mmCIF file with all atom_site columns, C-alpha atoms in Angstrom:
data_model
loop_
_atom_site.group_PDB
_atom_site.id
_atom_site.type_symbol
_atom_site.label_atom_id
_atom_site.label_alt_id
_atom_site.label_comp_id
_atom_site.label_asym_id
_atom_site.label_entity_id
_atom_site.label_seq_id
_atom_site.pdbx_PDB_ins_code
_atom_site.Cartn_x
_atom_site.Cartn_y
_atom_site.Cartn_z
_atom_site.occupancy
_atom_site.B_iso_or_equiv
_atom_site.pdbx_formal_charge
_atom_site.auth_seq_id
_atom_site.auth_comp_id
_atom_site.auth_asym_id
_atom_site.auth_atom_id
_atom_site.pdbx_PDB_model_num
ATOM 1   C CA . UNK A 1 1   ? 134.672 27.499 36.749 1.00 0.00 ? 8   UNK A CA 1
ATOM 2   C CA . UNK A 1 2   ? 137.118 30.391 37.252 1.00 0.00 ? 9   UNK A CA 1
ATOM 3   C CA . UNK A 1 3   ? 138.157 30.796 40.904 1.00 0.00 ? 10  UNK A CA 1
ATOM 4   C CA . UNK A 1 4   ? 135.660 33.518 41.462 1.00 0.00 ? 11  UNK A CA 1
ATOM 5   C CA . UNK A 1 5   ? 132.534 31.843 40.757 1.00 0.00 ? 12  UNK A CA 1
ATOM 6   C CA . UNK A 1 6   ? 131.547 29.606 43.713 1.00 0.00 ? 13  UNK A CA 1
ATOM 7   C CA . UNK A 1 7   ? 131.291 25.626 43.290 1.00 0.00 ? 14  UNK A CA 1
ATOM 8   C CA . UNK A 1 8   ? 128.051 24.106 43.056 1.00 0.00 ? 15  UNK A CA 1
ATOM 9   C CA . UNK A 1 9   ? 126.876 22.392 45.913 1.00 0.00 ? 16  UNK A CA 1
ATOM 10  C CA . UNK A 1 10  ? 127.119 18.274 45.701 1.00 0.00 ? 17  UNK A CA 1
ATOM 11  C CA . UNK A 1 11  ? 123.566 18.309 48.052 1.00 0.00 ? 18  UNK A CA 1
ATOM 12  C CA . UNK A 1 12  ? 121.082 20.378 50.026 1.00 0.00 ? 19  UNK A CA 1
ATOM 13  C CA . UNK A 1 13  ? 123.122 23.272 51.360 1.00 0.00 ? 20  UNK A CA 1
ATOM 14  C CA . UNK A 1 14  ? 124.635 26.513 50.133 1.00 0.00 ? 21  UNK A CA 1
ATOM 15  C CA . UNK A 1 15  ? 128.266 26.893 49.204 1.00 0.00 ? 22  UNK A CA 1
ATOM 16  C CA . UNK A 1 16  ? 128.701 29.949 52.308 1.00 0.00 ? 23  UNK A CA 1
ATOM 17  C CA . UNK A 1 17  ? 127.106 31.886 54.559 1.00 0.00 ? 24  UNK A CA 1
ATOM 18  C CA . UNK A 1 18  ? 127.496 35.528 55.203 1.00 0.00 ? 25  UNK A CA 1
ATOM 19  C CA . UNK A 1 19  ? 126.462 36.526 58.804 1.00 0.00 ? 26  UNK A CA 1
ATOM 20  C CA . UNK A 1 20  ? 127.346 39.675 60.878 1.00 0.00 ? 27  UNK A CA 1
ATOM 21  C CA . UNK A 1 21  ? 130.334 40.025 58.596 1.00 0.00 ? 28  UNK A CA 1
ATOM 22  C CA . UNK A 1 22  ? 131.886 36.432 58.739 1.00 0.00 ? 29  UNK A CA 1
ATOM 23  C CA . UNK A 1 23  ? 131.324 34.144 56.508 1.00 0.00 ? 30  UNK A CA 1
ATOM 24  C CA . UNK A 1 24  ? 131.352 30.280 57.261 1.00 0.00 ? 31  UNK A CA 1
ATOM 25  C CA . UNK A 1 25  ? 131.825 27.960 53.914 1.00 0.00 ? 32  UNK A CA 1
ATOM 26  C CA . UNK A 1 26  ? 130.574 24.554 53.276 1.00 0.00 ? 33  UNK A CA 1
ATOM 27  C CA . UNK A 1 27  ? 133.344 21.743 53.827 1.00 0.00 ? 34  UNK A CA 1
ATOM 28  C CA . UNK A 1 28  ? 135.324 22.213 50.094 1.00 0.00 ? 35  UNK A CA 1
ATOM 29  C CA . UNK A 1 29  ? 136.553 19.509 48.129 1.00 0.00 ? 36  UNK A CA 1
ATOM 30  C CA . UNK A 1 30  ? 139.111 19.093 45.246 1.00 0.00 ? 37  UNK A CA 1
ATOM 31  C CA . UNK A 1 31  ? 136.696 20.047 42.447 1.00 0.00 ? 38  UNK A CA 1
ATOM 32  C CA . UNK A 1 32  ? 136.543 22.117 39.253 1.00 0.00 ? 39  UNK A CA 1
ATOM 33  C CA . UNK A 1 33  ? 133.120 23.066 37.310 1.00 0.00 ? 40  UNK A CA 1
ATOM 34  C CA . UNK A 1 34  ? 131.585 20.160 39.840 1.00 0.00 ? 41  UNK A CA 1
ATOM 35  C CA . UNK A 1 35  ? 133.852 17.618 39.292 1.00 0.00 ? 42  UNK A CA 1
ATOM 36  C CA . UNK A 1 36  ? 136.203 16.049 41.452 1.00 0.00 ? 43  UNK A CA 1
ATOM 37  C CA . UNK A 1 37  ? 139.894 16.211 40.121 1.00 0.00 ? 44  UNK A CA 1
ATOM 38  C CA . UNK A 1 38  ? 141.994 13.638 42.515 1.00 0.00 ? 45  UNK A CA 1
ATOM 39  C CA . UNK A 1 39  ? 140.065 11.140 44.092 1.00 0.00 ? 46  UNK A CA 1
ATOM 40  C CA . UNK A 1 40  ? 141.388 8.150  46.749 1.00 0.00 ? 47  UNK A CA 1
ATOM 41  C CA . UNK A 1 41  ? 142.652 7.683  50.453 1.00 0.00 ? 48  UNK A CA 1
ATOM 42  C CA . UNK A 1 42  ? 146.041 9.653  51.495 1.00 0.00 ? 49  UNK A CA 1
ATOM 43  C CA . UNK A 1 43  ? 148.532 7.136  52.640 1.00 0.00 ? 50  UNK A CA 1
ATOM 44  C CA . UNK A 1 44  ? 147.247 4.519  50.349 1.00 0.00 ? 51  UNK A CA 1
ATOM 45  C CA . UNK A 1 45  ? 146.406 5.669  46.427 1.00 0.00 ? 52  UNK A CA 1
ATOM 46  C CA . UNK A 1 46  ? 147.299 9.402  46.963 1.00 0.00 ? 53  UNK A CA 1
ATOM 47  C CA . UNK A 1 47  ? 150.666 10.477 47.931 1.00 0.00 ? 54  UNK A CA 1
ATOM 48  C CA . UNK A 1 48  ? 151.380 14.089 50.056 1.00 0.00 ? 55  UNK A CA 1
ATOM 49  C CA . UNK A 1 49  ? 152.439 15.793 47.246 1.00 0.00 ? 56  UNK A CA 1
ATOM 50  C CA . UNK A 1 50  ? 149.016 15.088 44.992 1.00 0.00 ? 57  UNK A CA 1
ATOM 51  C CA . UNK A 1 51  ? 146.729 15.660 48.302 1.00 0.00 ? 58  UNK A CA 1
ATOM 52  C CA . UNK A 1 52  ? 148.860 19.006 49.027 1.00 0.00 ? 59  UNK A CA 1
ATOM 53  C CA . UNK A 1 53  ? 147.948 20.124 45.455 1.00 0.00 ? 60  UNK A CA 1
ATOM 54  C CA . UNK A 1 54  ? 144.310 19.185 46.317 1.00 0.00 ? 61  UNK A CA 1
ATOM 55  C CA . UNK A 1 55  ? 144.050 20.972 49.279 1.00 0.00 ? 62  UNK A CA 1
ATOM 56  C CA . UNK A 1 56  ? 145.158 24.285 47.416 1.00 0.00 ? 63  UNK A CA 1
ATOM 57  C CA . UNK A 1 57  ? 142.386 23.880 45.088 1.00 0.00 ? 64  UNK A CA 1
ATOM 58  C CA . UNK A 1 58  ? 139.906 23.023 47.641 1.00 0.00 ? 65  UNK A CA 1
ATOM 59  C CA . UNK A 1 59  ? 140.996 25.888 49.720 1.00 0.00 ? 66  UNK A CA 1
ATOM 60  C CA . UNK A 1 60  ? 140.642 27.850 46.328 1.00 0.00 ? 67  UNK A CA 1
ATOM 61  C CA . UNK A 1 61  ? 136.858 27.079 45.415 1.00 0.00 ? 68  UNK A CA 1
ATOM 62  C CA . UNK A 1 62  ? 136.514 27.976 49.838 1.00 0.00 ? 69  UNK A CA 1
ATOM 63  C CA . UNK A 1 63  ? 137.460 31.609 48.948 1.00 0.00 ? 70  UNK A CA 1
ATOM 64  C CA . UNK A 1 64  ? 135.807 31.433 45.927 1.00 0.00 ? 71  UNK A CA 1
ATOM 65  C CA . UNK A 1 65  ? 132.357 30.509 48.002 1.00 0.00 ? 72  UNK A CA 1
ATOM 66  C CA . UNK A 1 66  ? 133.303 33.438 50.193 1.00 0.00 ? 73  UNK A CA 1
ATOM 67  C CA . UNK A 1 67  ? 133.722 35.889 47.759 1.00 0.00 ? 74  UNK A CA 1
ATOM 68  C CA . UNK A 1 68  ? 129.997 34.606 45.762 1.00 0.00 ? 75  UNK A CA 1
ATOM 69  C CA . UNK A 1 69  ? 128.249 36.011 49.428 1.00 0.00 ? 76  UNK A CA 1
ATOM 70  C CA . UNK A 1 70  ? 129.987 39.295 49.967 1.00 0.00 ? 77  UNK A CA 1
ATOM 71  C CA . UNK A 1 71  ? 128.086 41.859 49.451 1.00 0.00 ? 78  UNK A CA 1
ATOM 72  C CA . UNK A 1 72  ? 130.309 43.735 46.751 1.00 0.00 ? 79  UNK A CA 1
ATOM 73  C CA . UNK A 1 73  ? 132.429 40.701 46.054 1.00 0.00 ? 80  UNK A CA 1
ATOM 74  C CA . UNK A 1 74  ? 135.119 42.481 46.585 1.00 0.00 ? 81  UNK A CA 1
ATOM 75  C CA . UNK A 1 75  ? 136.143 43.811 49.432 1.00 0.00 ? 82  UNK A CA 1
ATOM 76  C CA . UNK A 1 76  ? 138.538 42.436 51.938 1.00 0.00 ? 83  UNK A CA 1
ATOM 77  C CA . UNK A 1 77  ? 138.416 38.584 53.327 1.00 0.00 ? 84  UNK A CA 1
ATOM 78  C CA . UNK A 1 78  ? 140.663 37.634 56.628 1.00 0.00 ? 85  UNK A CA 1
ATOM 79  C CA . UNK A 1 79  ? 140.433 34.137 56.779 1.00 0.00 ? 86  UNK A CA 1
ATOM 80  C CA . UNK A 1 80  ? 140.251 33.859 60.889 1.00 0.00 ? 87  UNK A CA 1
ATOM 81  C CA . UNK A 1 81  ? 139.765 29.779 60.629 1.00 0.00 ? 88  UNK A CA 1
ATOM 82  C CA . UNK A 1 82  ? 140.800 27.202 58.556 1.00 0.00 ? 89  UNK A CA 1
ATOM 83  C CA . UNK A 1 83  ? 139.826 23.315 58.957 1.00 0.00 ? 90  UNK A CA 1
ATOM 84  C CA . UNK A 1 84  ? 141.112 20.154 56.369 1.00 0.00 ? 91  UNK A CA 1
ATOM 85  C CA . UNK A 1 85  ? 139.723 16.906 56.462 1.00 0.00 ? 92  UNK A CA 1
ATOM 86  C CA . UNK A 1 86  ? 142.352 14.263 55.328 1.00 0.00 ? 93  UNK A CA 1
ATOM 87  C CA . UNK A 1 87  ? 141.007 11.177 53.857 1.00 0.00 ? 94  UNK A CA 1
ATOM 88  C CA . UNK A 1 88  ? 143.943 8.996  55.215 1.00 0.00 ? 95  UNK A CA 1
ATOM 89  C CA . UNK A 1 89  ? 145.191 5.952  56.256 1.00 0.00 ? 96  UNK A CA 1
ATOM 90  C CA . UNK A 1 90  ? 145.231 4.730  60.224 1.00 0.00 ? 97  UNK A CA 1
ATOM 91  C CA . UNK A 1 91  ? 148.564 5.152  60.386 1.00 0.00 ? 98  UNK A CA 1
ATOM 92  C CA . UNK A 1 92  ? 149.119 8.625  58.102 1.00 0.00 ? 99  UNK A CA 1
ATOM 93  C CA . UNK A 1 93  ? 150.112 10.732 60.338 1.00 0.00 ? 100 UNK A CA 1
ATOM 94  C CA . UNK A 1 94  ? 151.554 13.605 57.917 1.00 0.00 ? 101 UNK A CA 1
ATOM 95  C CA . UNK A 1 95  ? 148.014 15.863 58.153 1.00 0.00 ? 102 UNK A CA 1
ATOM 96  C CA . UNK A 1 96  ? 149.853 18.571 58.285 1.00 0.00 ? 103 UNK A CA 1
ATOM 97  C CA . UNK A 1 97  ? 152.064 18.396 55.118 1.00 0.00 ? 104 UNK A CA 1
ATOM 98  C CA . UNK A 1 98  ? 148.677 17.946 53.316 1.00 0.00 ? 105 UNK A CA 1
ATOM 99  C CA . UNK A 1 99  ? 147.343 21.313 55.037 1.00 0.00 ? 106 UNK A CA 1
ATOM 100 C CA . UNK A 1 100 ? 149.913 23.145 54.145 1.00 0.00 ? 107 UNK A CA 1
ATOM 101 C CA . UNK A 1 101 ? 149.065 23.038 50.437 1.00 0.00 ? 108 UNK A CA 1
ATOM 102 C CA . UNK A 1 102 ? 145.899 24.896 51.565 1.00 0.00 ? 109 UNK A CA 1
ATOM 103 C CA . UNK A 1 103 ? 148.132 27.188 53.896 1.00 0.00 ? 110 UNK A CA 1
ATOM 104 C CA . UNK A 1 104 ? 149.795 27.864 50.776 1.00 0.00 ? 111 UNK A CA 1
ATOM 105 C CA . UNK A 1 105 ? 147.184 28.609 48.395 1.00 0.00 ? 112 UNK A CA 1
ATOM 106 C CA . UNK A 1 106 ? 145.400 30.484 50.806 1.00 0.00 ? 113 UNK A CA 1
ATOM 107 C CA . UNK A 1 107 ? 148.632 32.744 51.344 1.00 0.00 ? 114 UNK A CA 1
ATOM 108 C CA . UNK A 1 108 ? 148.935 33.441 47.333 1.00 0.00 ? 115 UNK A CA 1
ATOM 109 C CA . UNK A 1 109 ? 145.614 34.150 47.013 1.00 0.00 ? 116 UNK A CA 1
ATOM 110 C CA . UNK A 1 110 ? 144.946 36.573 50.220 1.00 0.00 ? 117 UNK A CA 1
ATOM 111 C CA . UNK A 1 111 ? 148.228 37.586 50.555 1.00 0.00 ? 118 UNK A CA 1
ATOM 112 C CA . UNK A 1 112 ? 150.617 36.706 53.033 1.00 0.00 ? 119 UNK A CA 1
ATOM 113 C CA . UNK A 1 113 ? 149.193 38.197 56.308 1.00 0.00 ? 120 UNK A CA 1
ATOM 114 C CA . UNK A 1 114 ? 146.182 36.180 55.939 1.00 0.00 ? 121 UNK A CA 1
ATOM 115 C CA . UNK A 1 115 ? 146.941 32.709 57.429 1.00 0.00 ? 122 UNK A CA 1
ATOM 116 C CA . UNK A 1 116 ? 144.442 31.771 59.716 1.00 0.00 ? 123 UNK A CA 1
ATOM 117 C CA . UNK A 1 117 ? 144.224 29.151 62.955 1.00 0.00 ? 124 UNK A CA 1
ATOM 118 C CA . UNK A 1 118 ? 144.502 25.541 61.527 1.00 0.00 ? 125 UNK A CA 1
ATOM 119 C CA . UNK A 1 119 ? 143.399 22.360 62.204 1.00 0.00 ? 126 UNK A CA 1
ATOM 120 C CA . UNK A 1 120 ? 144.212 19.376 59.964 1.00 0.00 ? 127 UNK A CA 1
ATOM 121 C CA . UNK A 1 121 ? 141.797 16.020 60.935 1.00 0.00 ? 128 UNK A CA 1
ATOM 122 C CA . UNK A 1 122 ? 142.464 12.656 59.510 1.00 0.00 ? 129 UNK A CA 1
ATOM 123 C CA . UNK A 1 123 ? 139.082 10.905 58.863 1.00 0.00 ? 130 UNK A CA 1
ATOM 124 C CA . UNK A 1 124 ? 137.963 7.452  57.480 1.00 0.00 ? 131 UNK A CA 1
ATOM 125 C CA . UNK A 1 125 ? 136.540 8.973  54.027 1.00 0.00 ? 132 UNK A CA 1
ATOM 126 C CA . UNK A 1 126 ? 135.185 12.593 52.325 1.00 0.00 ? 133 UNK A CA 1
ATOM 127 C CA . UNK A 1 127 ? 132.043 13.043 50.130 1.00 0.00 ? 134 UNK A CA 1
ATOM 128 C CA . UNK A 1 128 ? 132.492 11.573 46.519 1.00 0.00 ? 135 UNK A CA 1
ATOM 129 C CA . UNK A 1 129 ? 135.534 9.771  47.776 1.00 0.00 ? 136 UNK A CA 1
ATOM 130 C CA . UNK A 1 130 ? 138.016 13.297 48.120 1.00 0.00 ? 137 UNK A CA 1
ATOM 131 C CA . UNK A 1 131 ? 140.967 12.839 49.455 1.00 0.00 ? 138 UNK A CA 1
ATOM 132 C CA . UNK A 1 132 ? 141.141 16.097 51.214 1.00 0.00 ? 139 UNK A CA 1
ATOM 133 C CA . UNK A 1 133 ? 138.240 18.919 52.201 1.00 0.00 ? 140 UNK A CA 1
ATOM 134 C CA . UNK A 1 134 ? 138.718 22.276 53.491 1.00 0.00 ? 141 UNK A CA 1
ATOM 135 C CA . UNK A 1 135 ? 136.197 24.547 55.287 1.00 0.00 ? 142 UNK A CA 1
ATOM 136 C CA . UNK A 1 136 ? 136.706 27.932 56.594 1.00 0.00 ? 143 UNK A CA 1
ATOM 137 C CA . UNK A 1 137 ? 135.547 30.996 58.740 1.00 0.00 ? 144 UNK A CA 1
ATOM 138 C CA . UNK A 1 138 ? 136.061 34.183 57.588 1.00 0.00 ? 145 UNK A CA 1
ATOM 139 C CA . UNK A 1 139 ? 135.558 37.925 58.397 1.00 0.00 ? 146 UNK A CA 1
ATOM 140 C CA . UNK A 1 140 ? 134.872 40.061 55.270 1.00 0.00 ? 147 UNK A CA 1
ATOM 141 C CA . UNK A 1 141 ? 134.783 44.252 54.958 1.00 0.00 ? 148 UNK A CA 1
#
């Protein structure tokens, strides 16, 4: 999958939706053509540095999804919202070192006007066992 085609969903939902000119994605994972590249809890089996990467490519196949429902495909994206799940640890409490790889590959790939509002949750597990997911809300012209 390049990073212009949109991932394939994992279930019974759509990738994004386009509605009054923002588009809301599905919760991302770490995945290229479908499958899952780093698997495993942050804090225990993953360290910051391999969930950072991981968030950049989830945040990748996000504006990916967003880009598959515009109606040109190409015009602009401001990403206005930004949320990543951490698959973590009860006592990991570096969420937002992991984010930042998102932050990051968001900023490369938008430019670097186009960080949004964040918010980095810790959670028990992700679908397929991911260690990080990333979901986002953006306005598109």
């Amino acid at each position: 999958m390049s990073n212009d085609e949109a991932p394939p969903p994992q279930g019974d939902y759509v990738p994004a939706v386009l509605h009054a000119g923002i588009v809301y994605t599905a919760g991302m994972t770490p995945r290229r053509k479908g499958a899952l590249q780093v698997s495993g809890t942050v804090g225990a089996d993953v360290d910051v540095d391999t969930a950072y990467r991981a968030a950049g490519l989830a945040v990748r196949n996000a504006v990916a999804a967003v880009r598959a429902v515009q109606p040109d495909g190409t015009g602009d994206i401001r990403c206005l919202q930004m949320t990543v799940y951490v698959s973590c640890t009860a006592d990991f409490t570096s969420l937002t070192a992991v984010a930042d790889g998102a932050t990051a590959a968001l900023t490369e790939v938008l430019g670097p006007g186009n960080r949004p509002a964040r918010s980095a949750i810790g959670v028990a597990s992700l679908p397929s066992g991911a260690p990080v997911e990333v979901q986002l809300i953006a306005a598109v012209g």
